[in-house]
Coordinates of C-alpha atoms (C1' of nucleotides) in Angstrom, one line a residue:
Chain A
X1 CA 21.6 -19.3 11.1
X2 CA 24.9 -18.1 12.4
X3 CA 27.2 -15.5 10.9
X4 CA 31.0 -15.3 11.4
X5 CA 31.4 -11.5 11.4
X6 CA 34.0 -9.9 9.4
X7 CA 35.3 -7.0 11.6
X8 CA 35.7 -4.8 8.6
X9 CA 32.2 -4.8 7.3
X10 CA 29.3 -3.3 9.2
X11 CA 27.5 -6.0 11.1
X12 CA 24.1 -4.8 9.9
X13 CA 25.3 -5.1 6.3
X14 CA 26.4 -8.6 6.9
X15 CA 23.1 -9.5 8.3
X16 CA 21.4 -8.1 5.2
X17 CA 23.8 -10.2 3.0
X18 CA 23.0 -13.3 5.0
X19 CA 19.2 -12.8 4.6
X20 CA 19.6 -12.0 0.9
X21 CA 21.4 -15.2 0.3
X22 CA 18.7 -17.1 2.2
X23 CA 16.0 -15.4 0.1
X24 CA 17.8 -16.0 -3.2
X25 CA 18.5 -19.7 -2.4
X26 CA 14.8 -20.1 -1.4
X27 CA 15.6 -21.0 2.2
X28 CA 13.3 -18.1 2.8
X29 CA 10.3 -18.2 0.5
X30 CA 8.3 -15.2 -0.8
X31 CA 5.8 -14.1 1.8
X32 CA 7.6 -16.0 4.6
X33 CA 8.0 -14.3 7.9
X34 CA 11.5 -13.5 9.1
X35 CA 12.4 -14.1 12.7
X36 CA 11.5 -11.1 14.8
X37 CA 14.1 -8.4 15.4
X38 CA 14.6 -9.5 18.9
X39 CA 14.9 -13.2 18.0
X40 CA 17.5 -12.5 15.4
X41 CA 19.4 -10.3 17.8
X42 CA 19.5 -13.0 20.4
X43 CA 20.5 -15.6 17.8
X44 CA 23.3 -13.6 16.4
X45 CA 24.2 -12.1 19.8
X46 CA 24.0 -8.5 18.6
X47 CA 22.0 -5.5 19.7
X48 CA 18.4 -5.4 18.5
X49 CA 19.0 -2.0 17.1
X50 CA 21.6 -3.5 14.7
X51 CA 19.2 -6.1 13.5
X52 CA 16.5 -3.4 13.2
X53 CA 18.8 -1.4 10.9
X54 CA 19.4 -4.5 8.8
X55 CA 15.6 -5.1 8.5
X56 CA 15.0 -1.4 7.5
X57 CA 17.7 -1.7 4.9
X58 CA 16.0 -4.7 3.3
X59 CA 12.6 -2.9 3.6
X60 CA 14.1 0.0 1.7
X61 CA 15.3 -2.3 -1.0
X62 CA 11.7 -3.7 -1.1
X63 CA 13.1 -7.2 -0.6
X64 CA 11.1 -7.4 2.6
X65 CA 8.2 -5.4 4.0
X66 CA 7.3 -4.9 7.7
X67 CA 3.9 -4.8 9.3
X68 CA 3.9 -3.0 12.6
X69 CA 2.8 -5.5 15.3
X70 CA 3.1 -8.5 13.0
X71 CA 6.6 -8.8 11.7
X72 CA 8.9 -8.6 8.7
X73 CA 8.1 -10.7 5.6
X74 CA 9.9 -11.6 2.4
X75 CA 8.4 -9.7 -0.6
X76 CA 6.0 -11.7 -2.8
X77 CA 7.1 -9.7 -5.9
X78 CA 9.2 -12.2 -7.8
X79 CA 10.6 -9.5 -10.0
X80 CA 12.4 -8.0 -7.1
X81 CA 13.8 -11.4 -6.0
X82 CA 15.0 -12.1 -9.5
X83 CA 16.7 -8.7 -9.6
X84 CA 18.3 -9.4 -6.3
X85 CA 19.6 -12.7 -7.5
X86 CA 21.1 -11.0 -10.6
X87 CA 22.7 -8.3 -8.5
X88 CA 24.3 -10.9 -6.1
X89 CA 25.5 -13.0 -9.1
X90 CA 26.9 -9.9 -10.8
X91 CA 28.8 -8.9 -7.8
X92 CA 30.5 -12.4 -7.5
X93 CA 31.1 -12.5 -11.2
X94 CA 32.7 -9.1 -11.3
X95 CA 35.0 -10.1 -8.4
X96 CA 35.9 -13.3 -10.2
X97 CA 36.7 -11.5 -13.5
X98 CA 39.1 -9.1 -11.7
X99 CA 40.7 -11.9 -9.8
X100 CA 41.2 -14.1 -12.8
X101 CA 42.5 -11.2 -14.9
X102 CA 44.9 -10.4 -12.2
X103 CA 46.1 -14.0 -12.4
X104 CA 46.8 -13.6 -16.1
X105 CA 43.7 -15.2 -17.5
X106 CA 42.2 -13.9 -20.8
X107 CA 38.5 -13.8 -21.6
X108 CA 38.7 -17.1 -23.5
X109 CA 40.8 -19.0 -21.0
X110 CA 38.6 -17.7 -18.2
X111 CA 35.4 -19.1 -19.8
X112 CA 37.2 -22.3 -20.6
X113 CA 38.3 -22.7 -17.0
X114 CA 34.8 -22.1 -15.8
X115 CA 33.4 -24.6 -18.3
X116 CA 35.9 -27.2 -17.1
X117 CA 35.1 -26.5 -13.4
X118 CA 31.4 -26.8 -14.1
X119 CA 31.9 -30.3 -15.6
X120 CA 34.0 -31.4 -12.7
X121 CA 32.0 -30.1 -9.8
Chain B
X1 CA 51.3 -5.4 2.1
X2 CA 48.8 -5.6 4.8
X3 CA 46.4 -8.4 5.7
X4 CA 43.1 -8.1 7.4
X5 CA 43.2 -11.3 9.3
X6 CA 40.2 -13.6 9.3
X7 CA 39.9 -15.0 12.9
X8 CA 38.7 -18.4 11.5
X9 CA 41.7 -19.3 9.4
X10 CA 45.2 -19.9 10.6
X11 CA 47.2 -16.8 10.3
X12 CA 50.2 -18.6 8.7
X13 CA 47.8 -19.9 6.0
X14 CA 46.6 -16.4 5.3
X15 CA 50.1 -15.2 5.0
X16 CA 50.7 -18.0 2.5
X17 CA 47.6 -17.0 0.5
X18 CA 48.7 -13.4 0.4
X19 CA 52.2 -14.3 -1.0
X20 CA 50.7 -16.7 -3.5
X21 CA 48.5 -14.0 -4.8
X22 CA 51.4 -11.6 -5.2
X23 CA 53.4 -14.3 -7.0
X24 CA 50.5 -15.2 -9.3
X25 CA 49.8 -11.6 -10.2
X26 CA 53.5 -11.0 -10.8
X27 CA 53.8 -8.5 -8.0
X28 CA 56.6 -10.9 -6.9
X29 CA 58.6 -12.1 -9.9
X30 CA 60.3 -15.5 -10.3
X31 CA 63.6 -15.4 -8.6
X32 CA 62.7 -12.3 -6.6
X33 CA 63.6 -12.3 -2.9
X34 CA 60.8 -12.2 -0.4
X35 CA 61.2 -9.9 2.6
X36 CA 62.9 -11.6 5.5
X37 CA 61.0 -13.4 8.1
X38 CA 61.6 -10.7 10.6
X39 CA 60.7 -7.9 8.2
X40 CA 57.4 -9.6 7.3
X41 CA 56.7 -10.3 10.9
X42 CA 57.2 -6.7 11.8
X43 CA 55.1 -5.5 8.9
X44 CA 52.2 -7.8 9.7
X45 CA 52.6 -7.4 13.5
X46 CA 52.8 -11.1 13.9
X47 CA 55.2 -13.4 15.7
X48 CA 58.2 -14.3 13.5
X49 CA 57.5 -18.0 14.2
X50 CA 54.2 -17.6 12.4
X51 CA 55.9 -16.1 9.4
X52 CA 58.5 -18.8 9.5
X53 CA 55.9 -21.5 9.3
X54 CA 54.3 -19.7 6.3
X55 CA 57.6 -19.6 4.5
X56 CA 58.2 -23.3 5.2
X57 CA 54.8 -24.1 3.8
X58 CA 55.6 -22.3 0.6
X59 CA 59.0 -24.0 0.4
X60 CA 57.3 -27.4 0.8
X61 CA 55.0 -26.4 -2.1
X62 CA 58.2 -25.6 -4.1
X63 CA 56.7 -22.2 -4.8
X64 CA 59.6 -20.6 -2.9
X65 CA 63.1 -21.9 -2.0
X66 CA 65.3 -20.8 0.9
X67 CA 69.0 -20.3 0.8
X68 CA 70.7 -20.5 4.1
X69 CA 72.0 -17.1 5.1
X70 CA 70.5 -15.4 2.0
X71 CA 66.8 -15.5 2.3
X72 CA 63.7 -16.9 0.6
X73 CA 63.1 -16.5 -3.1
X74 CA 60.3 -17.1 -5.6
X75 CA 60.8 -20.2 -7.6
X76 CA 62.1 -19.7 -11.1
X77 CA 60.2 -22.8 -12.3
X78 CA 57.4 -21.4 -14.4
X79 CA 55.6 -24.7 -14.4
X80 CA 55.1 -24.5 -10.7
X81 CA 53.9 -20.9 -10.8
X82 CA 51.5 -21.9 -13.6
X83 CA 50.2 -24.8 -11.5
X84 CA 49.8 -22.4 -8.6
X85 CA 47.7 -20.0 -10.7
X86 CA 45.5 -22.9 -11.8
X87 CA 45.0 -24.0 -8.3
X88 CA 44.0 -20.6 -7.1
X89 CA 41.8 -20.1 -10.0
X90 CA 40.2 -23.5 -9.5
X91 CA 39.4 -22.7 -5.9
X92 CA 37.7 -19.4 -6.9
X93 CA 35.8 -21.0 -9.8
X94 CA 34.6 -23.9 -7.6
X95 CA 33.3 -21.4 -5.0
X96 CA 31.6 -19.5 -7.8
X97 CA 30.0 -22.5 -9.3
X98 CA 28.5 -23.5 -5.9
X99 CA 27.3 -20.0 -5.2
X100 CA 25.7 -19.6 -8.6
X101 CA 24.0 -22.9 -8.5
X102 CA 22.7 -22.0 -5.0
X103 CA 21.2 -19.0 -6.7
X104 CA 19.4 -21.2 -9.2
X105 CA 21.7 -20.7 -12.2
X106 CA 22.2 -23.6 -14.6
X107 CA 25.4 -24.4 -16.3
X108 CA 24.4 -22.5 -19.4
X109 CA 23.0 -19.4 -17.8
X110 CA 26.1 -19.3 -15.6
X111 CA 28.4 -19.2 -18.6
X112 CA 26.2 -16.7 -20.3
X113 CA 26.3 -14.5 -17.2
X114 CA 30.1 -14.7 -17.0
X115 CA 30.4 -13.9 -20.7
X116 CA 28.2 -10.8 -20.2
X117 CA 30.1 -9.7 -17.2
X118 CA 33.4 -10.0 -19.0
X119 CA 32.1 -7.8 -21.8
X120 CA 30.9 -5.2 -19.3
X121 CA 33.9 -5.0 -17.0
Chain C
X1 CA 17.6 26.9 11.3
X2 CA 15.2 25.8 13.8
X3 CA 12.5 23.2 13.4
X4 CA 9.2 23.0 15.3
X5 CA 8.9 19.3 15.6
X6 CA 5.7 17.6 14.9
X7 CA 5.4 14.8 17.5
X8 CA 3.8 12.5 14.9
X9 CA 6.5 12.4 12.4
X10 CA 9.9 10.9 13.0
X11 CA 12.4 13.6 13.9
X12 CA 15.0 12.4 11.5
X13 CA 12.5 12.6 8.7
X14 CA 11.6 16.2 9.6
X15 CA 15.3 17.1 9.6
X16 CA 15.5 15.6 6.1
X17 CA 12.5 17.6 5.0
X18 CA 14.0 20.7 6.4
X19 CA 17.3 20.3 4.5
X20 CA 15.5 19.3 1.4
X21 CA 13.6 22.5 1.4
X22 CA 16.7 24.5 2.0
X23 CA 18.4 22.7 -0.9
X24 CA 15.5 23.2 -3.2
X25 CA 15.1 26.9 -2.4
X26 CA 18.9 27.3 -3.0
X27 CA 19.5 28.3 0.6
X28 CA 22.0 25.5 0.4
X29 CA 23.8 25.5 -2.9
X30 CA 25.2 22.4 -4.8
X31 CA 28.5 21.4 -3.4
X32 CA 28.0 23.4 -0.2
X33 CA 28.9 21.8 3.1
X34 CA 26.1 21.0 5.6
X35 CA 26.7 21.8 9.2
X36 CA 28.4 18.8 10.9
X37 CA 26.3 16.1 12.5
X38 CA 27.3 17.4 16.0
X39 CA 26.6 21.0 15.1
X40 CA 23.2 20.3 13.8
X41 CA 22.4 18.1 16.8
X42 CA 23.3 20.9 19.1
X43 CA 21.4 23.5 17.1
X44 CA 18.2 21.4 17.0
X45 CA 18.7 20.0 20.5
X46 CA 18.5 16.4 19.4
X47 CA 20.8 13.4 19.7
X48 CA 23.6 13.3 17.2
X49 CA 22.5 9.8 16.2
X50 CA 19.2 11.2 15.1
X51 CA 20.9 13.8 12.9
X52 CA 23.3 11.1 11.6
X53 CA 20.3 9.0 10.5
X54 CA 18.9 12.0 8.7
X55 CA 22.2 12.6 6.9
X56 CA 22.4 9.0 5.9
X57 CA 18.9 9.1 4.5
X58 CA 19.9 12.1 2.3
X59 CA 23.0 10.3 1.3
X60 CA 21.0 7.3 0.2
X61 CA 18.8 9.6 -1.8
X62 CA 22.0 10.9 -3.4
X63 CA 20.9 14.4 -2.5
X64 CA 24.0 14.7 -0.3
X65 CA 27.3 12.8 -0.1
X66 CA 29.5 12.4 2.9
X67 CA 33.3 12.3 3.0
X68 CA 34.7 10.6 6.0
X69 CA 36.6 13.1 8.1
X70 CA 35.4 16.1 6.0
X71 CA 31.7 16.4 6.2
X72 CA 28.5 16.1 4.3
X73 CA 27.9 18.1 1.1
X74 CA 25.0 18.9 -1.2
X75 CA 25.2 17.0 -4.4
X76 CA 26.5 18.8 -7.5
X77 CA 24.3 16.8 -9.8
X78 CA 21.6 19.3 -10.8
X79 CA 19.5 16.5 -12.2
X80 CA 19.0 15.1 -8.7
X81 CA 18.1 18.5 -7.3
X82 CA 15.6 19.1 -10.1
X83 CA 14.0 15.7 -9.4
X84 CA 13.9 16.5 -5.7
X85 CA 12.1 19.8 -6.4
X86 CA 9.6 18.0 -8.6
X87 CA 9.0 15.4 -5.9
X88 CA 8.4 18.0 -3.2
X89 CA 6.1 20.0 -5.5
X90 CA 4.2 16.9 -6.5
X91 CA 3.6 16.0 -2.9
X92 CA 2.2 19.5 -2.1
X93 CA 0.1 19.5 -5.2
X94 CA -1.4 16.1 -4.5
X95 CA -2.3 17.2 -1.0
X96 CA -3.9 20.3 -2.4
X97 CA -5.9 18.5 -5.0
X98 CA -7.3 16.2 -2.4
X99 CA -8.1 19.0 -0.1
X100 CA -9.8 21.1 -2.8
X101 CA -11.8 18.2 -4.1
X102 CA -13.0 17.5 -0.5
X103 CA -14.2 21.1 -0.4
X104 CA -16.2 20.5 -3.6
X105 CA -14.0 22.0 -6.2
X106 CA -13.9 20.5 -9.6
X107 CA -10.8 20.3 -11.8
X108 CA -11.7 23.5 -13.7
X109 CA -12.7 25.6 -10.6
X110 CA -9.6 24.4 -8.9
X111 CA -7.4 25.7 -11.7
X112 CA -9.4 28.9 -11.9
X113 CA -8.9 29.4 -8.1
X114 CA -5.2 28.9 -8.4
X115 CA -4.9 31.3 -11.3
X116 CA -6.7 33.9 -9.3
X117 CA -4.6 33.4 -6.3
X118 CA -1.4 33.7 -8.4
X119 CA -2.6 37.0 -9.7
X120 CA -3.3 38.3 -6.2
X121 CA -0.3 37.2 -4.3
Chain D
X1 CA -13.0 13.2 15.4
X2 CA -9.6 13.5 16.9
X3 CA -7.1 16.3 16.5
X4 CA -3.4 16.1 16.8
X5 CA -2.7 19.4 18.5
X6 CA 0.0 21.6 17.1
X7 CA 1.6 23.2 20.2
X8 CA 2.1 26.5 18.3
X9 CA -1.4 27.3 17.5
X10 CA -4.2 28.1 20.0
X11 CA -6.2 25.0 20.7
X12 CA -9.5 26.7 20.3
X13 CA -8.4 27.9 16.8
X14 CA -7.5 24.3 15.9
X15 CA -10.9 23.1 17.0
X16 CA -12.5 25.8 14.8
X17 CA -10.4 24.7 11.9
X18 CA -11.4 21.1 12.4
X19 CA -15.1 21.9 12.5
X20 CA -14.8 24.2 9.4
X21 CA -13.3 21.4 7.5
X22 CA -16.0 19.1 8.4
X23 CA -18.6 21.6 7.4
X24 CA -17.0 22.4 4.1
X25 CA -16.6 18.7 3.2
X26 CA -20.2 18.2 4.2
X27 CA -19.4 15.8 7.0
X28 CA -21.5 18.2 8.9
X29 CA -24.5 19.3 6.9
X30 CA -26.3 22.7 7.0
X31 CA -28.6 22.7 10.0
X32 CA -27.0 19.7 11.6
X33 CA -26.4 19.9 15.4
X34 CA -22.8 19.9 16.6
X35 CA -21.9 17.8 19.6
X36 CA -22.4 19.6 22.8
X37 CA -19.5 21.6 24.4
X38 CA -19.1 18.9 27.0
X39 CA -19.2 16.1 24.6
X40 CA -16.6 17.7 22.4
X41 CA -14.4 18.6 25.4
X42 CA -14.5 15.0 26.5
X43 CA -13.8 13.6 23.1
X44 CA -10.8 15.9 22.6
X45 CA -9.7 15.7 26.2
X46 CA -9.8 19.5 26.5
X47 CA -11.2 21.9 28.9
X48 CA -14.9 22.7 28.1
X49 CA -14.1 26.4 28.3
X50 CA -11.7 25.9 25.4
X51 CA -14.4 24.3 23.3
X52 CA -16.9 27.0 24.3
X53 CA -14.5 29.6 23.0
X54 CA -14.2 27.7 19.7
X55 CA -18.0 27.6 19.4
X56 CA -18.3 31.3 20.1
X57 CA -15.8 32.0 17.4
X58 CA -17.8 30.0 14.9
X59 CA -21.0 31.8 16.0
X60 CA -19.3 35.1 15.5
X61 CA -18.3 34.0 12.0
X62 CA -22.0 33.1 11.4
X63 CA -20.9 29.7 10.4
X64 CA -22.9 28.2 13.3
X65 CA -25.6 29.5 15.5
X66 CA -26.5 28.6 19.0
X67 CA -30.0 28.1 20.4
X68 CA -30.1 28.5 24.2
X69 CA -30.9 25.2 25.7
X70 CA -30.8 23.3 22.4
X71 CA -27.2 23.4 21.2
X72 CA -25.1 24.7 18.3
X73 CA -26.0 24.1 14.7
X74 CA -24.4 24.6 11.3
X75 CA -25.8 27.6 9.5
X76 CA -28.4 26.9 6.8
X77 CA -27.1 29.9 4.8
X78 CA -25.3 28.4 1.9
X79 CA -23.8 31.7 1.0
X80 CA -21.8 31.7 4.2
X81 CA -20.7 28.1 3.7
X82 CA -19.6 28.9 0.2
X83 CA -17.6 31.8 1.5
X84 CA -16.1 29.7 4.1
X85 CA -15.0 27.1 1.5
X86 CA -13.5 29.9 -0.5
X87 CA -11.6 31.2 2.4
X88 CA -10.2 27.8 3.3
X89 CA -9.3 27.2 -0.3
X90 CA -7.6 30.6 -0.6
X91 CA -5.5 29.9 2.4
X92 CA -4.3 26.6 1.0
X93 CA -3.7 28.1 -2.4
X94 CA -1.8 31.0 -1.0
X95 CA 0.5 28.7 0.9
X96 CA 1.0 26.5 -2.2
X97 CA 1.9 29.5 -4.3
X98 CA 4.5 30.6 -1.9
X99 CA 5.9 27.1 -1.6
X100 CA 6.1 26.6 -5.3
X101 CA 7.7 29.9 -6.0
X102 CA 10.2 29.2 -3.3
X103 CA 11.0 26.0 -5.3
X104 CA 11.6 28.1 -8.4
X105 CA 8.3 27.6 -10.2
X106 CA 6.9 30.3 -12.3
X107 CA 3.2 31.1 -12.7
X108 CA 2.9 29.1 -15.9
X109 CA 4.9 26.0 -14.7
X110 CA 2.9 26.0 -11.5
X111 CA -0.4 25.8 -13.3
X112 CA 1.0 23.2 -15.7
X113 CA 2.1 21.2 -12.7
X114 CA -1.3 21.4 -11.1
X115 CA -3.0 20.4 -14.3
X116 CA -0.8 17.4 -14.6
X117 CA -1.3 16.4 -11.0
X118 CA -5.1 16.7 -11.4
X119 CA -5.0 14.3 -14.4
X120 CA -2.9 11.8 -12.5
X121 CA -4.6 11.8 -9.1
Chain E
dG1 C1' 4.0 -9.7 21.3
dT2 C1' 5.6 -6.7 16.7
dG3 C1' 8.6 -3.0 14.4
dG4 C1' 10.0 2.2 14.9
dT5 C1' 12.3 5.7 17.1
dC6 C1' 15.1 8.3 20.3
dT7 C1' 18.7 9.1 23.7
dA8 C1' 23.2 8.4 25.8
dG9 C1' 27.6 7.2 25.4
dA10 C1' 31.3 4.8 23.3
dC11 C1' 34.9 3.5 19.8
dC12 C1' 36.5 3.5 15.1
dA13 C1' 38.7 5.2 10.7
dC14 C1' 39.9 9.0 8.0
dT15 C1' 42.0 14.1 7.3
Chain F
dG1 C1' 37.9 17.5 14.0
dT2 C1' 34.7 14.5 10.4
dG3 C1' 31.0 10.7 9.6
dG4 C1' 30.0 5.5 10.7
dT5 C1' 28.8 2.0 13.8
dC6 C1' 27.5 -0.4 17.9
dT7 C1' 25.5 -1.1 22.5
dA8 C1' 22.2 -0.4 26.1
dG9 C1' 18.0 0.9 27.5
dA10 C1' 13.8 3.2 26.9
dC11 C1' 9.1 4.5 25.1
dC12 C1' 5.7 4.4 21.5
dA13 C1' 1.9 2.6 18.2
dC14 C1' -0.1 -1.3 16.4
dG15 C1' -2.6 -5.8 16.6

DNA sequence: GTGGTCTAGACCACT
DNA sequence: GTGGTCTAGACCACG
């Protein structure tokens, strides 16, 4: 894993985003252990505190859970992961809708354009 | 206008993108004059050469045209602008399709999700 | 305000508790500004970061909201404050129930004892 | 047994409280022998004099009695234990009543809330 | 080893 | 001034 940090978004939030994508795309499976705070910090060349904050953020969202002395793990509750996927998708879709409308697309032409893209990709 | 530069993409290309968006969303109308190279350079705190390269890029794409001694103008050829819109849209759509597939969406659920988002936004 | 810190509970959490009590007992009214992070830190003789974390915790709970450059304020949403009151009450009540049961009280005698205490206090 | 000492309350009093809770919850039965002063002192990492004072306090309350050369025992007088239970309960209840009133609860809503909590816990 | 917390000191963006 | 973030380095509790 490696993240190209966007200077305008908090690093800890970008770390969260990165893990969420890995979890949603099943690169990280339910119950799987995340790399330790220190490992991740070293890998991303950031301070362990920053990674710790990211892990706590994910814990709070119940997407992960941490066991003191053992590590941080992806939740085994599929409902939560499903909800996470939907939330991420919704965010992308909303951005797209705004972008396309800004470009002059109507609801119908937008769906047409997506359908066409799906066929071609 | 102000751009938050992404260190991974050539600055001139980001300037092009920014103008293309303005043209597609009709913030810049067909035939309208773009700010001068020097103005834009000052505004973006960038070397004028970088801006000049961006303008040349847009000229080459026929999206703008330059008149010696007068400046750079948005094309009045609506076909070109329409094509530009489609190209920008296609790029976003392609990214979305990949993202959603990565999340486990099928073609049908993806279109459904878009339809739902359109209704809600 | 002054807190006698319990060495076993995170300081930031105790600061949150303290503010929550003040908000629930209307010592801090809806919309009222909390002391600044730095003020509170000085008052409690703790590091500003610790106070900041407490404030962020309250923000996340929507009990407060922060405006960059202005300060942190108690929410004006009475629903949230009501829910907070109930949550705090529930916590105390649950502890009490366990304590009283441990002492051999049954459900009826427990309620009787409370009724009697209410009359006397 | 282990006590997390609160720096604001005399240690001997906290030791008394701890034993009283054990007696009321029948962890220590009527007639049962308490650990010796030295044992308790070692266990709690406290000066034996402090424990001795706690034991004297309990003797004075007639909750325990000491036999020279044999040790300290829980009273076999159930009346006293019952009174002790009531006193502990009363203390908790009184605190609760104040806390809940501070939160804006009336006598009726307080009893309702307790009834509800009892059902749920 | 693990995560959790705290301090100290710094810089940023916003009013 | 405000809150928000990051780094650096430390200590703790848990297993």
